[in-house]
């Protein structure tokens, strides 16, 4: 859904025409089973089955209890079950928040065929906030169902008045 939709056609091998690109402009809302994304402008490449959403201040994806936002753009790679958030990206679930320059969210089909996030990868300037701690690193991989996160590169964990530094860490975000 959007204020304006533009469809781009080309001649198909059958002699008919086919849509190869869709542009959505103004108050864009993209829905699929289990997901809703919003922004200001979207381009859908039909051949690659990829949507690029931007100009949302920020763009936003809601998938069940998970929310992903980005100040830059949000890409949906439908055939790969993948979303990529670029520019001030954040992923949040209840009392956990992951921030980074780039986040990738890997989806699986859950109950009733709805998509749910299984894995979030974070790249560059990673920060994870929970109720009791702040964690910083260069990269992170967060398994959403298990709550386990693996962090690498200049890891710093702050809990209360304590700080631990290292090159890597494994953290259970569900139990602390």
CSV table of C-alpha atoms in Angstrom, one decimal:
chain,number,residue,atom,x,y,z
A,1,UNK,CA,0.0,0.0,0.0
A,2,UNK,CA,1.2,3.5,-0.7
A,3,UNK,CA,0.0,7.0,-1.8
A,4,UNK,CA,1.3,6.3,-5.3
A,5,UNK,CA,2.2,3.0,-7.1
A,6,UNK,CA,4.1,2.9,-10.4
A,7,UNK,CA,4.4,-0.3,-12.4
A,8,UNK,CA,7.1,-0.8,-15.1
A,9,UNK,CA,6.3,-3.2,-17.9
A,10,UNK,CA,8.3,-5.0,-20.5
A,11,UNK,CA,7.5,-7.3,-23.3
A,12,UNK,CA,7.6,-11.0,-22.2
A,13,UNK,CA,8.7,-14.0,-24.2
A,14,UNK,CA,5.1,-14.9,-24.8
A,15,UNK,CA,4.4,-11.6,-26.6
A,16,UNK,CA,2.4,-10.2,-23.7
A,17,UNK,CA,3.7,-7.6,-21.2
A,18,UNK,CA,4.8,-8.3,-17.7
A,19,UNK,CA,5.7,-6.1,-14.7
A,20,UNK,CA,9.4,-6.1,-13.8
A,21,UNK,CA,9.5,-3.3,-11.3
A,22,UNK,CA,7.1,-1.6,-8.9
A,23,UNK,CA,7.7,1.7,-7.1
A,24,UNK,CA,5.7,2.7,-4.0
A,25,UNK,CA,5.9,6.4,-3.0
A,26,UNK,CA,4.5,8.0,0.2
A,27,UNK,CA,3.3,6.2,3.3
A,28,UNK,CA,4.5,2.8,2.1
A,29,UNK,CA,3.2,-0.2,4.0
A,30,UNK,CA,4.3,-3.7,2.9
A,31,UNK,CA,2.6,-6.7,4.5
A,32,UNK,CA,3.2,-10.5,4.3
A,33,UNK,CA,2.3,-13.3,6.7
A,34,UNK,CA,3.8,-12.4,10.0
A,35,UNK,CA,5.5,-9.1,8.8
A,36,UNK,CA,4.7,-5.5,8.3
A,37,UNK,CA,7.2,-2.9,7.0
A,38,UNK,CA,6.7,0.8,6.7
A,39,UNK,CA,8.7,3.6,5.0
A,40,UNK,CA,8.5,6.5,2.6
A,41,UNK,CA,9.6,4.9,-0.7
A,42,UNK,CA,10.0,1.3,-1.9
A,43,UNK,CA,11.3,-0.3,-5.1
A,44,UNK,CA,10.4,-3.9,-5.8
A,45,UNK,CA,12.5,-5.8,-8.3
A,46,UNK,CA,10.2,-8.6,-9.5
A,47,UNK,CA,13.0,-10.7,-11.2
A,48,UNK,CA,15.2,-10.8,-8.0
A,49,UNK,CA,12.2,-10.7,-5.6
A,50,UNK,CA,13.9,-7.9,-3.7
A,51,UNK,CA,12.3,-4.8,-2.0
A,52,UNK,CA,14.3,-1.8,-1.0
A,53,UNK,CA,12.5,0.4,1.5
A,54,UNK,CA,13.8,3.9,2.5
A,55,UNK,CA,12.8,7.4,3.5
A,56,UNK,CA,10.9,6.4,6.6
A,57,UNK,CA,12.7,8.4,9.2
A,58,UNK,CA,13.2,5.5,10.2
A,59,UNK,CA,12.1,2.6,8.0
A,60,UNK,CA,10.5,-0.1,10.2
A,61,UNK,CA,9.9,-3.9,10.1
A,62,UNK,CA,7.6,-5.6,12.6
A,63,UNK,CA,7.7,-9.4,12.8
A,64,UNK,CA,5.8,-10.7,15.8
A,65,UNK,CA,7.5,-9.5,18.9
A,66,UNK,CA,10.6,-8.3,17.0
A,67,UNK,CA,11.0,-4.8,15.6
A,68,UNK,CA,13.8,-3.7,13.2
A,69,UNK,CA,14.4,-0.1,12.3
A,70,UNK,CA,17.0,1.7,10.2
A,71,UNK,CA,17.8,5.3,9.4
A,72,UNK,CA,19.1,4.3,6.0
A,73,UNK,CA,17.3,1.6,4.2
A,74,UNK,CA,15.7,-1.8,4.7
A,75,UNK,CA,16.0,-4.6,2.1
A,76,UNK,CA,13.9,-7.7,1.8
A,77,UNK,CA,15.4,-10.6,0.0
A,78,UNK,CA,12.3,-12.8,-0.3
A,79,UNK,CA,13.9,-15.9,-1.9
A,80,UNK,CA,16.7,-15.9,0.8
A,81,UNK,CA,14.3,-15.2,3.7
A,82,UNK,CA,16.5,-12.3,4.6
A,83,UNK,CA,16.1,-8.6,5.6
A,84,UNK,CA,19.1,-6.2,5.7
A,85,UNK,CA,18.9,-3.0,7.7
A,86,UNK,CA,21.5,-0.3,6.9
A,87,UNK,CA,22.4,2.9,8.7
A,88,UNK,CA,21.7,3.2,12.4
A,89,UNK,CA,20.0,-0.2,12.5
A,90,UNK,CA,18.3,-1.5,15.6
A,91,UNK,CA,16.5,-4.7,16.5
A,92,UNK,CA,14.4,-4.9,19.6
A,93,UNK,CA,12.5,-7.6,21.5
A,94,UNK,CA,10.9,-6.8,24.9
A,95,UNK,CA,13.9,-5.8,27.1
A,96,UNK,CA,16.7,-6.5,24.6
A,97,UNK,CA,18.1,-4.2,21.9
A,98,UNK,CA,20.8,-4.7,19.3
A,99,UNK,CA,22.3,-1.7,17.5
A,100,UNK,CA,24.8,-1.7,14.6
A,101,UNK,CA,25.7,0.0,11.4
A,102,UNK,CA,24.2,-3.1,9.5
A,103,UNK,CA,21.9,-5.8,10.8
A,104,UNK,CA,20.7,-8.9,8.9
A,105,UNK,CA,17.6,-10.8,10.0
A,106,UNK,CA,17.2,-14.4,8.8
A,107,UNK,CA,13.6,-15.6,8.8
A,108,UNK,CA,12.0,-19.1,9.1
A,109,UNK,CA,8.4,-20.1,8.7
A,110,UNK,CA,6.8,-20.5,12.1
A,111,UNK,CA,3.3,-21.6,13.2
A,112,UNK,CA,0.5,-21.0,10.7
A,113,UNK,CA,3.1,-20.2,8.0
A,114,UNK,CA,4.0,-16.9,9.5
A,115,UNK,CA,7.6,-15.7,9.2
A,116,UNK,CA,9.7,-15.2,12.3
A,117,UNK,CA,13.2,-14.1,12.9
A,118,UNK,CA,15.6,-16.9,13.8
A,119,UNK,CA,19.0,-15.2,13.6
A,120,UNK,CA,20.2,-11.6,13.7
A,121,UNK,CA,23.7,-10.7,12.6
A,122,UNK,CA,25.2,-7.3,13.5
A,123,UNK,CA,28.2,-5.7,11.8
A,124,UNK,CA,30.3,-2.6,12.9
A,125,UNK,CA,29.7,-0.6,16.0
A,126,UNK,CA,27.6,-3.3,17.7
A,127,UNK,CA,25.9,-2.5,20.9
A,128,UNK,CA,23.5,-4.8,22.8
A,129,UNK,CA,21.5,-3.5,25.7
A,130,UNK,CA,19.6,-5.6,28.2
A,131,UNK,CA,18.1,-4.6,31.6
A,132,UNK,CA,21.4,-5.4,33.4
A,133,UNK,CA,24.2,-4.9,30.9
A,134,UNK,CA,25.6,-3.2,27.9
A,135,UNK,CA,27.8,-5.1,25.4
A,136,UNK,CA,30.0,-3.7,22.6
A,137,UNK,CA,31.8,-5.4,19.8
A,138,UNK,CA,32.6,-5.3,16.1
A,139,UNK,CA,30.3,-8.3,15.1
A,140,UNK,CA,27.6,-10.3,16.7
A,141,UNK,CA,25.4,-13.3,15.8
A,142,UNK,CA,22.2,-13.6,17.9
A,143,UNK,CA,20.1,-16.8,17.8
A,144,UNK,CA,16.7,-15.4,18.7
A,145,UNK,CA,14.9,-18.6,19.9
A,146,UNK,CA,17.8,-19.7,22.2
A,147,UNK,CA,18.8,-16.2,23.3
A,148,UNK,CA,22.5,-17.0,22.7
A,149,UNK,CA,24.8,-14.3,21.2
A,150,UNK,CA,28.3,-14.7,20.0
A,151,UNK,CA,30.3,-11.5,19.8
A,152,UNK,CA,33.7,-10.9,18.2
A,153,UNK,CA,36.2,-8.1,17.8
A,154,UNK,CA,37.0,-5.6,20.7
A,155,UNK,CA,34.3,-7.0,23.0
A,156,UNK,CA,33.4,-5.0,26.1
A,157,UNK,CA,30.8,-6.1,28.6
A,158,UNK,CA,29.6,-3.7,31.3
A,159,UNK,CA,27.4,-5.0,34.1
A,160,UNK,CA,26.9,-2.7,37.1
A,161,UNK,CA,30.2,-1.3,38.0
A,162,UNK,CA,32.1,-4.1,36.4
A,163,UNK,CA,33.7,-4.3,32.9
A,164,UNK,CA,35.2,-7.2,31.0
A,165,UNK,CA,37.2,-6.8,27.8
A,166,UNK,CA,38.2,-9.4,25.3
A,167,UNK,CA,38.4,-10.5,21.7
A,168,UNK,CA,35.2,-12.6,21.8
A,169,UNK,CA,32.3,-13.6,24.1
A,170,UNK,CA,29.3,-15.9,24.3
A,171,UNK,CA,26.3,-14.4,26.1
A,172,UNK,CA,22.9,-15.9,27.0
A,173,UNK,CA,20.6,-12.9,26.7
A,174,UNK,CA,17.7,-14.8,28.1
A,175,UNK,CA,19.4,-15.6,31.5
A,176,UNK,CA,22.1,-12.9,31.6
